[in-house]
């Protein structure tokens, strides 16, 4: 949730730290802080609110140092305040620490340290780490004190630390919370997320759980906490700076919505063999033999990724003939899920760091299942811990509300449908039809996104609506759920997403002249059935925006507004019908004056349970 950035080199640390924090703000943003080391002294600045607040408070020597760490916080233990903001210090301000994760035994450690005379100033679990190191420093050097302190922790951490007793080094470690080292020329960055260092370094090293690194101007050493030296591979960082910025748009969300023709195409690139009606998925090659033998798929994911999984279930069962179950990852490990070595568990996750999804992967592995990751962030924990997987290649998704990652997940689920389908008897003709349909989609997505202006007008017109109902049937049922989630999370309007047929079992009671229904009814195999639902809403005075297929303009007589999407294969319609709903939520949030990219109470990557 929170973001860490650190710098050591010959240039001004503050500039890298502030820029890195800005890029990390989407992870959590109730407060921020920065500490730099100059002439053997630590200078600390903290502020509640956004990074701009912090920057305006940085004074004097803190503006000119070459080593420093910084953090944006999303509160877990202790309310948002300057005192609770990171970096945290020991009793005398001789060391400084930033931490992501949760120290589960912090109360016990805090009591022990208070008993030894340590004075705590914050309510956070993180501060115990600083005091633990301080305590250990009484009997050893900084490096040993750092590792001994970490060994005493239960829970998770990504940490970066520096201390005046070893003032030219940066210490970092990871267990359960991501930490990446960026390697530049005579300088190094560390961060919880590579997007903070894009454009500054071209190589990165991903720390694994239980690993630490000591970095100075001469280089870095990576070790286990037991001091075993490790050889780590430096990987090329492919994301460009331009990709990580807004590209001239007012918000990341609209940039990411409009990027979907490209991100969708990138998900298919090199994988779709139209003439053979096949999907070539290189990441699955090592486990292909095992995949031939599976008899069941479980998709584990959260939020928007869960909705993509639901659409994937319909595709895979209809065209690949494999039983599929979609599970909330947050439930997976708490119930008895019947999986075994013939089950493939697919973890769908944009960030690859969602704690619940990661826990589901670990539980599935324990039960002997084959685990596959469909992940956007390269090198993320889920990508590394699954047996095999497929990257989305959607590029960095910065806005908290997920959009392009969702459609790229749908692209990959459609590729998986082809992959499994053709392995299990899908005909060449059907394979070619789906592959051709997929190939056409980027230009169709573009066409739908061109309707941003009329959708903006609709959002303004209905901006005072007190509640929304989103309905869709079959392939578009998950889109109703996803449309409702989008409007809830960024426009803060109560919204329900339901299968159209469920409306009469309860939600119909919500319909009155004030309500607005977003009704997804493309001309597909269930169109006629859906339309009776529309009549029922109109009969009760409800207002309706219908999303339907081009050529079906006649529906206008039954609806208050119509949004048209081009014709495509039924299983691919969700990839088009979600676009107007993303745009509607975006424009509604802007019309209401909300902070679109940073909705209240939410964080981009939910790395706590
Ligand atoms: C909604 C949203 C969240 C995420 C969920 C899972 O717009 O972004 O619901 O989809 O937290 O995140 P990932 O896909 O990173 O596992």
PDB file of N, CA, C and O in Angstrom, residues 152-219:
ATOM      1  N   UNK A 152      14.183 -10.712  14.292  1.00  0.00           N
ATOM      2  CA  UNK A 152      13.255 -10.749  15.436  1.00  0.00           C
ATOM      3  C   UNK A 152      11.814 -10.450  15.012  1.00  0.00           C
ATOM      4  O   UNK A 152      10.894 -10.580  15.812  1.00  0.00           O
ATOM      5  N   UNK A 153      11.618 -10.047  13.762  1.00  0.00           N
ATOM      6  CA  UNK A 153      10.275  -9.621  13.340  1.00  0.00           C
ATOM      7  C   UNK A 153       9.425 -10.791  12.871  1.00  0.00           C
ATOM      8  O   UNK A 153       9.909 -11.660  12.147  1.00  0.00           O
ATOM      9  N   UNK A 154       8.139 -10.759  13.256  1.00  0.00           N
ATOM     10  CA  UNK A 154       7.157 -11.657  12.631  1.00  0.00           C
ATOM     11  C   UNK A 154       6.265 -10.774  11.780  1.00  0.00           C
ATOM     12  O   UNK A 154       5.921  -9.674  12.207  1.00  0.00           O
ATOM     13  N   UNK A 155       5.901 -11.258  10.600  1.00  0.00           N
ATOM     14  CA  UNK A 155       5.056 -10.444   9.724  1.00  0.00           C
ATOM     15  C   UNK A 155       5.776 -10.170   8.425  1.00  0.00           C
ATOM     16  O   UNK A 155       6.561 -11.001   7.944  1.00  0.00           O
ATOM     17  N   UNK A 156       5.504  -9.012   7.860  1.00  0.00           N
ATOM     18  CA  UNK A 156       6.063  -8.729   6.528  1.00  0.00           C
ATOM     19  C   UNK A 156       6.795  -7.393   6.533  1.00  0.00           C
ATOM     20  O   UNK A 156       6.459  -6.503   7.311  1.00  0.00           O
ATOM     21  N   UNK A 157       7.785  -7.312   5.667  1.00  0.00           N
ATOM     22  CA  UNK A 157       8.466  -6.026   5.534  1.00  0.00           C
ATOM     23  C   UNK A 157       9.137  -5.871   4.186  1.00  0.00           C
ATOM     24  O   UNK A 157       9.586  -6.826   3.567  1.00  0.00           O
ATOM     25  N   UNK A 158       9.148  -4.620   3.725  1.00  0.00           N
ATOM     26  CA  UNK A 158      10.097  -4.130   2.741  1.00  0.00           C
ATOM     27  C   UNK A 158      10.678  -2.935   3.466  1.00  0.00           C
ATOM     28  O   UNK A 158       9.920  -2.053   3.875  1.00  0.00           O
ATOM     29  N   UNK A 159      11.981  -2.914   3.716  1.00  0.00           N
ATOM     30  CA  UNK A 159      12.547  -1.808   4.502  1.00  0.00           C
ATOM     31  C   UNK A 159      13.746  -1.192   3.808  1.00  0.00           C
ATOM     32  O   UNK A 159      14.492  -1.869   3.086  1.00  0.00           O
ATOM     33  N   UNK A 160      13.948   0.092   4.073  1.00  0.00           N
ATOM     34  CA  UNK A 160      15.184   0.776   3.689  1.00  0.00           C
ATOM     35  C   UNK A 160      15.608   1.581   4.904  1.00  0.00           C
ATOM     36  O   UNK A 160      14.765   2.163   5.588  1.00  0.00           O
ATOM     37  N   UNK A 161      16.922   1.592   5.148  1.00  0.00           N
ATOM     38  CA  UNK A 161      17.389   2.174   6.408  1.00  0.00           C
ATOM     39  C   UNK A 161      18.762   2.784   6.239  1.00  0.00           C
ATOM     40  O   UNK A 161      19.565   2.337   5.413  1.00  0.00           O
ATOM     41  N   UNK A 162      19.097   3.801   7.024  1.00  0.00           N
ATOM     42  CA  UNK A 162      20.461   4.343   7.060  1.00  0.00           C
ATOM     43  C   UNK A 162      20.744   4.816   8.479  1.00  0.00           C
ATOM     44  O   UNK A 162      19.809   5.130   9.232  1.00  0.00           O
ATOM     45  N   UNK A 163      22.026   4.827   8.851  1.00  0.00           N
ATOM     46  CA  UNK A 163      22.362   5.213  10.221  1.00  0.00           C
ATOM     47  C   UNK A 163      23.667   5.987  10.271  1.00  0.00           C
ATOM     48  O   UNK A 163      24.558   5.777   9.427  1.00  0.00           O
ATOM     49  N   UNK A 164      23.799   6.876  11.261  1.00  0.00           N
ATOM     50  CA  UNK A 164      24.982   7.743  11.317  1.00  0.00           C
ATOM     51  C   UNK A 164      26.254   6.950  11.656  1.00  0.00           C
ATOM     52  O   UNK A 164      27.361   7.407  11.383  1.00  0.00           O
ATOM     53  N   UNK A 165      26.105   5.752  12.234  1.00  0.00           N
ATOM     54  CA  UNK A 165      27.315   5.004  12.566  1.00  0.00           C
ATOM     55  C   UNK A 165      27.927   4.349  11.316  1.00  0.00           C
ATOM     56  O   UNK A 165      29.036   3.848  11.346  1.00  0.00           O
ATOM     57  N   UNK A 166      27.212   4.325  10.213  1.00  0.00           N
ATOM     58  CA  UNK A 166      27.734   3.802   8.941  1.00  0.00           C
ATOM     59  C   UNK A 166      27.144   4.704   7.839  1.00  0.00           C
ATOM     60  O   UNK A 166      26.293   4.279   7.061  1.00  0.00           O
ATOM     61  N   UNK A 167      27.588   5.975   7.780  1.00  0.00           N
ATOM     62  CA  UNK A 167      26.791   7.007   7.095  1.00  0.00           C
ATOM     63  C   UNK A 167      26.873   7.027   5.584  1.00  0.00           C
ATOM     64  O   UNK A 167      26.261   7.885   4.959  1.00  0.00           O
ATOM     65  N   UNK A 168      27.603   6.089   4.986  1.00  0.00           N
ATOM     66  CA  UNK A 168      27.683   6.119   3.522  1.00  0.00           C
ATOM     67  C   UNK A 168      27.039   4.902   2.898  1.00  0.00           C
ATOM     68  O   UNK A 168      27.383   4.490   1.790  1.00  0.00           O
ATOM     69  N   UNK A 169      26.139   4.279   3.633  1.00  0.00           N
ATOM     70  CA  UNK A 169      25.505   3.057   3.115  1.00  0.00           C
ATOM     71  C   UNK A 169      23.990   3.118   3.269  1.00  0.00           C
ATOM     72  O   UNK A 169      23.468   3.744   4.188  1.00  0.00           O
ATOM     73  N   UNK A 170      23.368   2.405   2.360  1.00  0.00           N
ATOM     74  CA  UNK A 170      21.915   2.255   2.396  1.00  0.00           C
ATOM     75  C   UNK A 170      21.646   0.758   2.611  1.00  0.00           C
ATOM     76  O   UNK A 170      22.242  -0.085   1.926  1.00  0.00           O
ATOM     77  N   UNK A 171      20.787   0.434   3.563  1.00  0.00           N
ATOM     78  CA  UNK A 171      20.479  -0.964   3.884  1.00  0.00           C
ATOM     79  C   UNK A 171      19.025  -1.239   3.506  1.00  0.00           C
ATOM     80  O   UNK A 171      18.141  -0.457   3.895  1.00  0.00           O
ATOM     81  N   UNK A 172      18.802  -2.316   2.788  1.00  0.00           N
ATOM     82  CA  UNK A 172      17.422  -2.660   2.418  1.00  0.00           C
ATOM     83  C   UNK A 172      17.182  -4.154   2.614  1.00  0.00           C
ATOM     84  O   UNK A 172      18.138  -4.944   2.602  1.00  0.00           O
ATOM     85  N   UNK A 173      15.919  -4.529   2.793  1.00  0.00           N
ATOM     86  CA  UNK A 173      15.592  -5.952   2.942  1.00  0.00           C
ATOM     87  C   UNK A 173      14.133  -6.167   2.602  1.00  0.00           C
ATOM     88  O   UNK A 173      13.338  -5.217   2.595  1.00  0.00           O
ATOM     89  N   UNK A 174      13.819  -7.431   2.349  1.00  0.00           N
ATOM     90  CA  UNK A 174      12.432  -7.734   1.985  1.00  0.00           C
ATOM     91  C   UNK A 174      11.963  -9.055   2.582  1.00  0.00           C
ATOM     92  O   UNK A 174      12.696 -10.041   2.606  1.00  0.00           O
ATOM     93  N   UNK A 175      10.738  -9.049   3.060  1.00  0.00           N
ATOM     94  CA  UNK A 175      10.034 -10.300   3.376  1.00  0.00           C
ATOM     95  C   UNK A 175       8.544 -10.024   3.189  1.00  0.00           C
ATOM     96  O   UNK A 175       7.931  -9.315   3.980  1.00  0.00           O
ATOM     97  N   UNK A 176       8.011 -10.487   2.099  1.00  0.00           N
ATOM     98  CA  UNK A 176       6.571 -10.362   1.865  1.00  0.00           C
ATOM     99  C   UNK A 176       6.115  -9.013   1.340  1.00  0.00           C
ATOM    100  O   UNK A 176       4.945  -8.822   1.064  1.00  0.00           O
ATOM    101  N   UNK A 177       7.006  -8.051   1.216  1.00  0.00           N
ATOM    102  CA  UNK A 177       6.617  -6.737   0.692  1.00  0.00           C
ATOM    103  C   UNK A 177       7.705  -6.329  -0.307  1.00  0.00           C
ATOM    104  O   UNK A 177       8.883  -6.332   0.047  1.00  0.00           O
ATOM    105  N   UNK A 178       7.333  -6.000  -1.529  1.00  0.00           N
ATOM    106  CA  UNK A 178       8.342  -5.889  -2.590  1.00  0.00           C
ATOM    107  C   UNK A 178       9.409  -4.820  -2.384  1.00  0.00           C
ATOM    108  O   UNK A 178       9.137  -3.775  -1.807  1.00  0.00           O
ATOM    109  N   UNK A 179      10.621  -5.112  -2.861  1.00  0.00           N
ATOM    110  CA  UNK A 179      11.726  -4.171  -2.782  1.00  0.00           C
ATOM    111  C   UNK A 179      12.632  -4.412  -3.989  1.00  0.00           C
ATOM    112  O   UNK A 179      13.064  -5.543  -4.234  1.00  0.00           O
ATOM    113  N   UNK A 180      12.854  -3.358  -4.752  1.00  0.00           N
ATOM    114  CA  UNK A 180      13.634  -3.484  -5.981  1.00  0.00           C
ATOM    115  C   UNK A 180      14.822  -2.531  -5.903  1.00  0.00           C
ATOM    116  O   UNK A 180      14.688  -1.400  -5.417  1.00  0.00           O
ATOM    117  N   UNK A 181      15.979  -2.968  -6.412  1.00  0.00           N
ATOM    118  CA  UNK A 181      17.158  -2.090  -6.458  1.00  0.00           C
ATOM    119  C   UNK A 181      17.360  -1.690  -7.915  1.00  0.00           C
ATOM    120  O   UNK A 181      17.402  -2.540  -8.806  1.00  0.00           O
ATOM    121  N   UNK A 182      17.490  -0.397  -8.164  1.00  0.00           N
ATOM    122  CA  UNK A 182      17.766   0.082  -9.519  1.00  0.00           C
ATOM    123  C   UNK A 182      19.249   0.413  -9.632  1.00  0.00           C
ATOM    124  O   UNK A 182      19.796   1.109  -8.775  1.00  0.00           O
ATOM    125  N   UNK A 183      19.882  -0.097 -10.697  1.00  0.00           N
ATOM    126  CA  UNK A 183      21.328   0.089 -10.842  1.00  0.00           C
ATOM    127  C   UNK A 183      21.591   1.134 -11.924  1.00  0.00           C
ATOM    128  O   UNK A 183      21.274   0.931 -13.096  1.00  0.00           O
ATOM    129  N   UNK A 184      22.154   2.284 -11.531  1.00  0.00           N
ATOM    130  CA  UNK A 184      22.507   3.318 -12.500  1.00  0.00           C
ATOM    131  C   UNK A 184      24.019   3.423 -12.618  1.00  0.00           C
ATOM    132  O   UNK A 184      24.748   2.527 -12.187  1.00  0.00           O
ATOM    133  N   UNK A 185      24.512   4.508 -13.212  1.00  0.00           N
ATOM    134  CA  UNK A 185      25.958   4.711 -13.298  1.00  0.00           C
ATOM    135  C   UNK A 185      26.373   5.517 -12.077  1.00  0.00           C
ATOM    136  O   UNK A 185      25.954   6.661 -11.902  1.00  0.00           O
ATOM    137  N   UNK A 186      27.177   4.907 -11.230  1.00  0.00           N
ATOM    138  CA  UNK A 186      27.613   5.537  -9.973  1.00  0.00           C
ATOM    139  C   UNK A 186      26.454   5.968  -9.085  1.00  0.00           C
ATOM    140  O   UNK A 186      26.608   6.867  -8.262  1.00  0.00           O
ATOM    141  N   UNK A 187      25.310   5.390  -9.254  1.00  0.00           N
ATOM    142  CA  UNK A 187      24.203   5.698  -8.349  1.00  0.00           C
ATOM    143  C   UNK A 187      23.208   4.534  -8.330  1.00  0.00           C
ATOM    144  O   UNK A 187      23.141   3.746  -9.280  1.00  0.00           O
ATOM    145  N   UNK A 188      22.466   4.460  -7.230  1.00  0.00           N
ATOM    146  CA  UNK A 188      21.495   3.380  -7.054  1.00  0.00           C
ATOM    147  C   UNK A 188      20.214   3.960  -6.488  1.00  0.00           C
ATOM    148  O   UNK A 188      20.239   4.903  -5.701  1.00  0.00           O
ATOM    149  N   UNK A 189      19.112   3.370  -6.931  1.00  0.00           N
ATOM    150  CA  UNK A 189      17.825   3.714  -6.346  1.00  0.00           C
ATOM    151  C   UNK A 189      17.263   2.449  -5.723  1.00  0.00           C
ATOM    152  O   UNK A 189      17.568   1.337  -6.179  1.00  0.00           O
ATOM    153  N   UNK A 190      16.460   2.585  -4.704  1.00  0.00           N
ATOM    154  CA  UNK A 190      15.713   1.432  -4.213  1.00  0.00           C
ATOM    155  C   UNK A 190      14.262   1.861  -4.154  1.00  0.00           C
ATOM    156  O   UNK A 190      13.978   3.036  -3.904  1.00  0.00           O
ATOM    157  N   UNK A 191      13.349   0.942  -4.403  1.00  0.00           N
ATOM    158  CA  UNK A 191      11.930   1.324  -4.369  1.00  0.00           C
ATOM    159  C   UNK A 191      11.063   0.098  -4.165  1.00  0.00           C
ATOM    160  O   UNK A 191      11.488  -1.036  -4.428  1.00  0.00           O
ATOM    161  N   UNK A 192       9.844   0.370  -3.700  1.00  0.00           N
ATOM    162  CA  UNK A 192       8.893  -0.725  -3.540  1.00  0.00           C
ATOM    163  C   UNK A 192       8.233  -1.050  -4.873  1.00  0.00           C
ATOM    164  O   UNK A 192       7.525  -2.037  -4.985  1.00  0.00           O
ATOM    165  N   UNK A 193       8.460  -0.222  -5.875  1.00  0.00           N
ATOM    166  CA  UNK A 193       7.761  -0.401  -7.137  1.00  0.00           C
ATOM    167  C   UNK A 193       8.646   0.194  -8.237  1.00  0.00           C
ATOM    168  O   UNK A 193       9.087   1.346  -8.114  1.00  0.00           O
ATOM    169  N   UNK A 194       8.894  -0.543  -9.290  1.00  0.00           N
ATOM    170  CA  UNK A 194       9.810  -0.041 -10.317  1.00  0.00           C
ATOM    171  C   UNK A 194       9.363   1.269 -10.947  1.00  0.00           C
ATOM    172  O   UNK A 194      10.195   2.024 -11.435  1.00  0.00           O
ATOM    173  N   UNK A 195       8.046   1.572 -10.905  1.00  0.00           N
ATOM    174  CA  UNK A 195       7.597   2.799 -11.583  1.00  0.00           C
ATOM    175  C   UNK A 195       8.271   4.034 -10.976  1.00  0.00           C
ATOM    176  O   UNK A 195       8.372   5.066 -11.620  1.00  0.00           O
ATOM    177  N   UNK A 196       8.758   3.927  -9.725  1.00  0.00           N
ATOM    178  CA  UNK A 196       9.410   5.073  -9.083  1.00  0.00           C
ATOM    179  C   UNK A 196      10.793   5.343  -9.663  1.00  0.00           C
ATOM    180  O   UNK A 196      11.363   6.404  -9.442  1.00  0.00           O
ATOM    181  N   UNK A 197      11.356   4.398 -10.391  1.00  0.00           N
ATOM    182  CA  UNK A 197      12.731   4.583 -10.863  1.00  0.00           C
ATOM    183  C   UNK A 197      12.858   4.558 -12.388  1.00  0.00           C
ATOM    184  O   UNK A 197      13.945   4.741 -12.934  1.00  0.00           O
ATOM    185  N   UNK A 198      11.725   4.367 -13.052  1.00  0.00           N
ATOM    186  CA  UNK A 198      11.739   4.344 -14.519  1.00  0.00           C
ATOM    187  C   UNK A 198      12.359   5.634 -15.051  1.00  0.00           C
ATOM    188  O   UNK A 198      12.079   6.720 -14.560  1.00  0.00           O
ATOM    189  N   UNK A 199      13.241   5.513 -16.031  1.00  0.00           N
ATOM    190  CA  UNK A 199      13.858   6.695 -16.628  1.00  0.00           C
ATOM    191  C   UNK A 199      15.188   7.043 -15.979  1.00  0.00           C
ATOM    192  O   UNK A 199      16.000   7.750 -16.556  1.00  0.00           O
ATOM    193  N   UNK A 200      15.435   6.551 -14.765  1.00  0.00           N
ATOM    194  CA  UNK A 200      16.690   6.854 -14.081  1.00  0.00           C
ATOM    195  C   UNK A 200      17.668   5.693 -14.139  1.00  0.00           C
ATOM    196  O   UNK A 200      18.879   5.881 -14.048  1.00  0.00           O
ATOM    197  N   UNK A 201      17.155   4.492 -14.204  1.00  0.00           N
ATOM    198  CA  UNK A 201      18.043   3.320 -14.257  1.00  0.00           C
ATOM    199  C   UNK A 201      17.562   2.401 -15.375  1.00  0.00           C
ATOM    200  O   UNK A 201      16.382   2.427 -15.734  1.00  0.00           O
ATOM    201  N   UNK A 202      18.488   1.637 -15.910  1.00  0.00           N
ATOM    202  CA  UNK A 202      18.061   0.724 -16.970  1.00  0.00           C
ATOM    203  C   UNK A 202      18.112  -0.728 -16.515  1.00  0.00           C
ATOM    204  O   UNK A 202      17.664  -1.625 -17.217  1.00  0.00           O
ATOM    205  N   UNK A 203      18.690  -0.951 -15.307  1.00  0.00           N
ATOM    206  CA  UNK A 203      18.745  -2.330 -14.802  1.00  0.00           C
ATOM    207  C   UNK A 203      18.198  -2.387 -13.388  1.00  0.00           C
ATOM    208  O   UNK A 203      18.395  -1.447 -12.608  1.00  0.00           O
ATOM    209  N   UNK A 204      17.550  -3.497 -13.084  1.00  0.00           N
ATOM    210  CA  UNK A 204      16.995  -3.652 -11.739  1.00  0.00           C
ATOM    211  C   UNK A 204      17.292  -5.044 -11.184  1.00  0.00           C
ATOM    212  O   UNK A 204      17.500  -5.996 -11.941  1.00  0.00           O
ATOM    213  N   UNK A 205      17.283  -5.106  -9.860  1.00  0.00           N
ATOM    214  CA  UNK A 205      17.438  -6.401  -9.176  1.00  0.00           C
ATOM    215  C   UNK A 205      16.237  -6.547  -8.249  1.00  0.00           C
ATOM    216  O   UNK A 205      15.955  -5.651  -7.452  1.00  0.00           O
ATOM    217  N   UNK A 206      15.519  -7.654  -8.395  1.00  0.00           N
ATOM    218  CA  UNK A 206      14.359  -7.886  -7.530  1.00  0.00           C
ATOM    219  C   UNK A 206      14.822  -8.683  -6.320  1.00  0.00           C
ATOM    220  O   UNK A 206      15.324  -9.808  -6.474  1.00  0.00           O
ATOM    221  N   UNK A 207      14.677  -8.136  -5.142  1.00  0.00           N
ATOM    222  CA  UNK A 207      15.011  -8.911  -3.938  1.00  0.00           C
ATOM    223  C   UNK A 207      13.926  -9.952  -3.704  1.00  0.00           C
ATOM    224  O   UNK A 207      12.750  -9.687  -3.932  1.00  0.00           O
ATOM    225  N   UNK A 208      14.341 -11.112  -3.227  1.00  0.00           N
ATOM    226  CA  UNK A 208      13.384 -12.163  -2.856  1.00  0.00           C
ATOM    227  C   UNK A 208      13.151 -12.080  -1.352  1.00  0.00           C
ATOM    228  O   UNK A 208      13.936 -11.467  -0.623  1.00  0.00           O
ATOM    229  N   UNK A 209      12.098 -12.772  -0.900  1.00  0.00           N
ATOM    230  CA  UNK A 209      11.856 -12.819   0.547  1.00  0.00           C
ATOM    231  C   UNK A 209      13.083 -13.356   1.267  1.00  0.00           C
ATOM    232  O   UNK A 209      13.712 -14.326   0.816  1.00  0.00           O
ATOM    233  N   UNK A 210      13.426 -12.726   2.381  1.00  0.00           N
ATOM    234  CA  UNK A 210      14.563 -13.190   3.186  1.00  0.00           C
ATOM    235  C   UNK A 210      15.899 -12.652   2.700  1.00  0.00           C
ATOM    236  O   UNK A 210      16.936 -13.037   3.228  1.00  0.00           O
ATOM    237  N   UNK A 211      15.885 -11.768   1.714  1.00  0.00           N
ATOM    238  CA  UNK A 211      17.151 -11.212   1.211  1.00  0.00           C
ATOM    239  C   UNK A 211      17.312  -9.759   1.650  1.00  0.00           C
ATOM    240  O   UNK A 211      16.336  -9.027   1.812  1.00  0.00           O
ATOM    241  N   UNK A 212      18.568  -9.352   1.775  1.00  0.00           N
ATOM    242  CA  UNK A 212      18.872  -7.959   2.110  1.00  0.00           C
ATOM    243  C   UNK A 212      19.996  -7.477   1.203  1.00  0.00           C
ATOM    244  O   UNK A 212      20.682  -8.283   0.566  1.00  0.00           O
ATOM    245  N   UNK A 213      20.194  -6.175   1.152  1.00  0.00           N
ATOM    246  CA  UNK A 213      21.304  -5.637   0.352  1.00  0.00           C
ATOM    247  C   UNK A 213      21.923  -4.461   1.081  1.00  0.00           C
ATOM    248  O   UNK A 213      21.233  -3.724   1.797  1.00  0.00           O
ATOM    249  N   UNK A 214      23.240  -4.323   0.879  1.00  0.00           N
ATOM    250  CA  UNK A 214      23.963  -3.185   1.433  1.00  0.00           C
ATOM    251  C   UNK A 214      24.527  -2.446   0.225  1.00  0.00           C
ATOM    252  O   UNK A 214      25.221  -3.041  -0.613  1.00  0.00           O
ATOM    253  N   UNK A 215      24.186  -1.163   0.108  1.00  0.00           N
ATOM    254  CA  UNK A 215      24.539  -0.423  -1.098  1.00  0.00           C
ATOM    255  C   UNK A 215      25.382   0.794  -0.720  1.00  0.00           C
ATOM    256  O   UNK A 215      25.038   1.535   0.220  1.00  0.00           O
ATOM    257  N   UNK A 216      26.507   0.986  -1.418  1.00  0.00           N
ATOM    258  CA  UNK A 216      27.258   2.240  -1.268  1.00  0.00           C
ATOM    259  C   UNK A 216      27.732   2.678  -2.643  1.00  0.00           C
ATOM    260  O   UNK A 216      27.353   2.067  -3.659  1.00  0.00           O
ATOM    261  N   UNK A 217      28.554   3.717  -2.707  1.00  0.00           N
ATOM    262  CA  UNK A 217      28.938   4.239  -4.026  1.00  0.00           C
ATOM    263  C   UNK A 217      29.766   3.244  -4.829  1.00  0.00           C
ATOM    264  O   UNK A 217      29.856   3.339  -6.053  1.00  0.00           O
ATOM    265  N   UNK A 218      30.396   2.296  -4.156  1.00  0.00           N
ATOM    266  CA  UNK A 218      31.218   1.309  -4.868  1.00  0.00           C
ATOM    267  C   UNK A 218      30.379   0.173  -5.465  1.00  0.00           C
ATOM    268  O   UNK A 218      30.839  -0.563  -6.325  1.00  0.00           O
ATOM    269  N   UNK A 219      29.173  -0.038  -4.982  1.00  0.00           N
ATOM    270  CA  UNK A 219      28.361  -1.126  -5.521  1.00  0.00           C
ATOM    271  C   UNK A 219      27.396  -1.657  -4.477  1.00  0.00           C
ATOM    272  O   UNK A 219      27.108  -0.992  -3.487  1.00  0.00           O
TER     273      UNK A 219
END
